[in-house]
PDB file of C-alpha atoms in Angstrom:
ATOM      1  CA  MET A  18     -12.330   4.665   2.790  1.00 67.00           C
ATOM      2  CA  ILE A  19     -12.331   1.999   5.463  1.00 67.00           C
ATOM      3  CA  SER A  20     -13.860   2.489   8.888  1.00 69.00           C
ATOM      4  CA  ARG A  21     -15.232   0.468  11.766  1.00 69.00           C
ATOM      5  CA  ARG A  22     -17.666   3.198  12.847  1.00 74.00           C
ATOM      6  CA  PHE A  23     -20.128   4.941  10.581  1.00 72.00           C
ATOM      7  CA  LYS A  24     -19.512   8.350  12.181  1.00 79.00           C
ATOM      8  CA  ASN A  25     -15.752   8.027  11.603  1.00 81.00           C
ATOM      9  CA  LEU A  26     -16.434   7.163   7.984  1.00 74.00           C
ATOM     10  CA  GLU A  27     -18.480  10.315   7.458  1.00 76.00           C
ATOM     11  CA  GLU A  28     -15.790  12.427   9.140  1.00 83.00           C
ATOM     12  CA  GLY A  29     -13.116  10.803   6.982  1.00 82.00           C
ATOM     13  CA  LEU A  30     -15.017  11.495   3.771  1.00 79.00           C
ATOM     14  CA  GLU A  31     -15.528  15.097   4.820  1.00 82.00           C
ATOM     15  CA  ARG A  32     -11.795  15.508   5.562  1.00 88.00           C
ATOM     16  CA  LEU A  33     -10.922  13.873   2.246  1.00 85.00           C
ATOM     17  CA  GLU A  34     -13.028  16.387   0.318  1.00 84.00           C
ATOM     18  CA  MET A  35     -11.643  19.361   2.277  1.00 88.00           C
ATOM     19  CA  GLU A  36      -7.994  18.296   1.828  1.00 91.00           C
ATOM     20  CA  ALA A  37      -8.523  17.563  -1.862  1.00 90.00           C
ATOM     21  CA  GLN A  38      -9.998  21.041  -2.391  1.00 90.00           C
ATOM     22  CA  LYS A  39      -6.977  22.643  -0.700  1.00 93.00           C
ATOM     23  CA  VAL A  40      -4.673  21.318  -3.414  1.00 95.00           C
ATOM     24  CA  GLY A  41      -7.125  21.874  -6.259  1.00 94.00           C
ATOM     25  CA  LEU A  42      -8.415  18.320  -6.605  1.00 92.00           C
ATOM     26  CA  LYS A  43     -11.975  17.058  -6.750  1.00 87.00           C
ATOM     27  CA  VAL A  44     -13.243  13.765  -5.388  1.00 81.00           C
ATOM     28  CA  ASN A  45     -14.847  11.729  -8.180  1.00 82.00           C
ATOM     29  CA  ARG A  46     -18.168  10.840  -6.592  1.00 78.00           C
ATOM     30  CA  ALA A  47     -18.939   8.197  -9.218  1.00 80.00           C
ATOM     31  CA  LYS A  48     -15.790   6.235  -8.325  1.00 82.00           C
ATOM     32  CA  THR A  49     -15.651   6.898  -4.578  1.00 80.00           C
ATOM     33  CA  GLN A  50     -17.041   4.093  -2.441  1.00 80.00           C
ATOM     34  CA  TYR A  51     -16.905   3.181   1.198  1.00 76.00           C
ATOM     35  CA  LEU A  52     -16.487  -0.092   3.049  1.00 76.00           C
ATOM     36  CA  PHE A  53     -18.110  -0.613   6.424  1.00 72.00           C
ATOM     37  CA  SER A  54     -16.166  -3.297   8.241  1.00 68.00           C
ATOM     38  CA  SER A  55     -17.799  -5.203  11.071  1.00 65.00           C
ATOM     39  CA  ARG A  56     -18.284  -8.748  12.329  1.00 64.00           C
ATOM     40  CA  LYS A  57     -21.873  -7.872  13.244  1.00 66.00           C
ATOM     41  CA  SER A  58     -24.279  -8.103  10.330  1.00 58.00           C
ATOM     42  CA  THR A  59     -26.802  -5.680  11.853  1.00 47.00           C
ATOM     43  CA  THR A  60     -24.642  -2.536  11.673  1.00 49.00           C
ATOM     44  CA  GLY A  61     -23.722  -0.598   8.572  1.00 50.00           C
ATOM     45  CA  ASN A  62     -26.607  -1.780   6.410  1.00 59.00           C
ATOM     46  CA  ASN A  63     -26.845   1.532   4.532  1.00 67.00           C
ATOM     47  CA  LYS A  64     -26.259   1.022   0.815  1.00 77.00           C
ATOM     48  CA  PHE A  65     -25.440   4.717   0.385  1.00 75.00           C
ATOM     49  CA  ILE A  66     -24.291   7.455   2.700  1.00 73.00           C
ATOM     50  CA  GLU A  67     -25.026  11.076   2.008  1.00 73.00           C
ATOM     51  CA  LEU A  68     -22.532  13.791   2.801  1.00 68.00           C
ATOM     52  CA  ASN A  69     -22.990  17.429   1.778  1.00 65.00           C
ATOM     53  CA  GLY A  70     -25.689  16.394  -0.683  1.00 73.00           C
ATOM     54  CA  ASN A  71     -23.467  13.748  -2.333  1.00 74.00           C
ATOM     55  CA  LYS A  72     -24.226  10.024  -2.262  1.00 79.00           C
ATOM     56  CA  TYR A  73     -21.461   7.471  -1.822  1.00 78.00           C
ATOM     57  CA  GLU A  74     -22.035   3.787  -2.518  1.00 82.00           C
ATOM     58  CA  ARG A  75     -21.007   1.005  -0.139  1.00 82.00           C
ATOM     59  CA  CYS A  76     -18.839  -1.855  -1.442  1.00 82.00           C
ATOM     60  CA  ASP A  77     -18.398  -5.290   0.129  1.00 82.00           C
ATOM     61  CA  LYS A  78     -14.775  -5.896  -0.919  1.00 84.00           C
ATOM     62  CA  PHE A  79     -11.906  -4.271  -2.763  1.00 82.00           C
ATOM     63  CA  LYS A  80      -8.191  -4.680  -3.415  1.00 82.00           C
ATOM     64  CA  TYR A  81      -5.968  -2.372  -1.389  1.00 80.00           C
ATOM     65  CA  LEU A  82      -2.193  -2.543  -1.938  1.00 81.00           C
ATOM     66  CA  GLY A  83      -2.616  -5.971  -3.527  1.00 79.00           C
ATOM     67  CA  VAL A  84      -4.670  -7.410  -0.666  1.00 80.00           C
ATOM     68  CA  LEU A  85      -8.377  -8.216  -0.792  1.00 80.00           C
ATOM     69  CA  VAL A  86     -10.228  -6.404   2.012  1.00 79.00           C
ATOM     70  CA  THR A  87     -13.757  -7.604   2.805  1.00 79.00           C
ATOM     71  CA  LYS A  88     -16.569  -6.136   4.874  1.00 77.00           C
ATOM     72  CA  ASP A  89     -16.440  -8.971   7.443  1.00 76.00           C
ATOM     73  CA  ASN A  90     -12.619  -9.033   7.730  1.00 75.00           C
ATOM     74  CA  GLU A  91     -12.343 -12.664   6.645  1.00 79.00           C
ATOM     75  CA  MET A  92      -9.248 -13.951   4.914  1.00 83.00           C
ATOM     76  CA  LYS A  93     -10.785 -16.944   3.124  1.00 86.00           C
ATOM     77  CA  GLU A  94     -11.221 -15.144  -0.215  1.00 87.00           C
ATOM     78  CA  GLU A  95      -7.742 -13.615   0.017  1.00 88.00           C
ATOM     79  CA  ILE A  96      -6.148 -16.985   0.788  1.00 91.00           C
ATOM     80  CA  LYS A  97      -7.966 -18.643  -2.117  1.00 91.00           C
ATOM     81  CA  ALA A  98      -6.845 -15.842  -4.442  1.00 90.00           C
ATOM     82  CA  ARG A  99      -3.246 -16.216  -3.210  1.00 91.00           C
ATOM     83  CA  ILE A 100      -3.343 -19.992  -3.750  1.00 94.00           C
ATOM     84  CA  ALA A 101      -4.684 -19.447  -7.278  1.00 94.00           C
ATOM     85  CA  ALA A 102      -1.817 -17.016  -7.957  1.00 93.00           C
ATOM     86  CA  GLY A 103       0.636 -19.558  -6.515  1.00 93.00           C
ATOM     87  CA  ASN A 104      -0.793 -22.238  -8.809  1.00 94.00           C
ATOM     88  CA  ARG A 105      -0.273 -19.970 -11.825  1.00 95.00           C
ATOM     89  CA  VAL A 106       3.361 -19.326 -10.860  1.00 94.00           C
ATOM     90  CA  HIS A 107       3.884 -23.030 -10.181  1.00 92.00           C
ATOM     91  CA  GLN A 108       2.441 -23.920 -13.594  1.00 92.00           C
ATOM     92  CA  ASP A 109       4.812 -21.410 -15.185  1.00 91.00           C
ATOM     93  CA  SER A 110       7.784 -23.024 -13.426  1.00 89.00           C
ATOM     94  CA  LEU A 111       6.660 -26.613 -14.069  1.00 85.00           C
ATOM     95  CA  LYS A 112       9.250 -27.122 -16.805  1.00 87.00           C
ATOM     96  CA  VAL A 113      11.999 -26.321 -14.290  1.00 85.00           C
ATOM     97  CA  MET A 114      10.392 -28.462 -11.578  1.00 85.00           C
ATOM     98  CA  LYS A 115      10.137 -31.518 -13.868  1.00 84.00           C
ATOM     99  CA  SER A 116      13.667 -31.218 -15.212  1.00 85.00           C
ATOM    100  CA  HIS A 117      15.876 -34.206 -14.448  1.00 87.00           C
ATOM    101  CA  ASN A 118      18.990 -32.064 -14.946  1.00 91.00           C
ATOM    102  CA  LEU A 119      18.346 -30.001 -11.795  1.00 89.00           C
ATOM    103  CA  SER A 120      18.870 -31.243  -8.264  1.00 90.00           C
ATOM    104  CA  ARG A 121      16.070 -31.453  -5.737  1.00 89.00           C
ATOM    105  CA  ASN A 122      17.786 -28.814  -3.620  1.00 92.00           C
ATOM    106  CA  LEU A 123      17.745 -26.361  -6.516  1.00 92.00           C
ATOM    107  CA  LYS A 124      14.058 -27.075  -7.149  1.00 91.00           C
ATOM    108  CA  ILE A 125      13.332 -26.428  -3.458  1.00 92.00           C
ATOM    109  CA  LYS A 126      15.205 -23.118  -3.715  1.00 93.00           C
ATOM    110  CA  VAL A 127      13.109 -22.156  -6.748  1.00 91.00           C
ATOM    111  CA  TYR A 128       9.975 -23.037  -4.801  1.00 92.00           C
ATOM    112  CA  ARG A 129      11.049 -21.032  -1.729  1.00 94.00           C
ATOM    113  CA  THR A 130      12.176 -17.957  -3.661  1.00 94.00           C
ATOM    114  CA  VAL A 131       9.691 -17.792  -6.539  1.00 92.00           C
ATOM    115  CA  VAL A 132       6.501 -19.733  -5.851  1.00 93.00           C
ATOM    116  CA  ARG A 133       5.960 -19.575  -2.090  1.00 94.00           C
ATOM    117  CA  PRO A 134       6.336 -15.753  -1.713  1.00 94.00           C
ATOM    118  CA  VAL A 135       3.448 -15.228  -4.142  1.00 93.00           C
ATOM    119  CA  VAL A 136       1.152 -17.197  -1.839  1.00 93.00           C
ATOM    120  CA  MET A 137       2.532 -15.877   1.423  1.00 92.00           C
ATOM    121  CA  TYR A 138       2.501 -12.158   0.511  1.00 88.00           C
ATOM    122  CA  VAL A 139       1.313 -10.178   3.590  1.00 83.00           C
ATOM    123  CA  SER A 140       0.447 -13.440   5.355  1.00 85.00           C
ATOM    124  CA  GLU A 141       1.781 -11.917   8.587  1.00 83.00           C
ATOM    125  CA  THR A 142      -1.422  -9.870   8.760  1.00 80.00           C
ATOM    126  CA  TRP A 143      -3.826 -12.756   8.194  1.00 82.00           C
ATOM    127  CA  THR A 144      -6.080 -14.004  10.958  1.00 83.00           C
ATOM    128  CA  MET A 145      -6.673 -17.607   9.966  1.00 85.00           C
ATOM    129  CA  THR A 146      -8.929 -20.390  11.091  1.00 88.00           C
ATOM    130  CA  ALA A 147      -7.704 -23.963  11.321  1.00 93.00           C
ATOM    131  CA  ALA A 148      -9.487 -24.768   8.041  1.00 92.00           C
ATOM    132  CA  GLU A 149      -7.708 -21.944   6.203  1.00 91.00           C
ATOM    133  CA  GLU A 150      -4.366 -23.015   7.653  1.00 93.00           C
ATOM    134  CA  GLU A 151      -5.047 -26.576   6.464  1.00 94.00           C
ATOM    135  CA  LEU A 152      -5.871 -25.220   2.984  1.00 93.00           C
ATOM    136  CA  LEU A 153      -2.419 -23.589   2.806  1.00 94.00           C
ATOM    137  CA  LYS A 154      -0.682 -26.707   4.118  1.00 94.00           C
ATOM    138  CA  ARG A 155      -2.503 -28.870   1.565  1.00 94.00           C
ATOM    139  CA  TRP A 156      -1.414 -26.562  -1.245  1.00 94.00           C
ATOM    140  CA  GLU A 157       2.212 -26.672  -0.072  1.00 93.00           C
ATOM    141  CA  ARG A 158       2.179 -30.476   0.160  1.00 92.00           C
ATOM    142  CA  LYS A 159       0.812 -30.670  -3.384  1.00 91.00           C
ATOM    143  CA  VAL A 160       3.654 -28.534  -4.728  1.00 90.00           C
ATOM    144  CA  LEU A 161       6.299 -30.410  -2.751  1.00 89.00           C
ATOM    145  CA  ARG A 162       4.958 -33.785  -3.951  1.00 87.00           C
ATOM    146  CA  LYS A 163       5.535 -32.622  -7.525  1.00 85.00           C
ATOM    147  CA  ILE A 164       9.084 -31.598  -6.689  1.00 85.00           C
ATOM    148  CA  PHE A 165       9.975 -34.806  -4.859  1.00 83.00           C
ATOM    149  CA  GLY A 166       8.129 -37.066  -7.293  1.00 76.00           C
ATOM    150  CA  ALA A 167       6.633 -40.466  -6.621  1.00 70.00           C
ATOM    151  CA  THR A 168       7.943 -42.534  -3.731  1.00 72.00           C
ATOM    152  CA  LYS A 169       7.730 -46.241  -3.075  1.00 71.00           C
ATOM    153  CA  GLU A 170       6.176 -47.530   0.092  1.00 75.00           C
ATOM    154  CA  ASP A 171       8.502 -49.586   2.277  1.00 75.00           C
ATOM    155  CA  GLY A 172      11.655 -48.212   0.718  1.00 61.00           C
TER     156      GLY A 172
END
């Protein structure tokens, strides 16, 4: 469960248990955790919350639909993970990128359709700082330098 207010979190957990019982399901208390999301470090310091005699543990980050969600809503870890995934895909396609039989335009198409989407997945939702934006630009320049190869200065 994700919530910005502790009271909403408790209400959400209560609703989850009630709705699960209606269809004959049980909430696994050992696996159920909560994430308190806030930019302020003073709120939500409870390690556990108790609801109907059950304790639920707080987590600081988790993957939700393939995206890393953190307690302070920062994207730095997600961007680094995306760049690492992009590097893995780029390494896998290195044989294609180094081939002299393929044109530069084809290599650019491979980059735009295979490598770049791995890094840019859900990037529309990211709130980035200038440093994080520079990190992405630096990664893209590195990949493009490998595609275009070495160049001579002054011609």
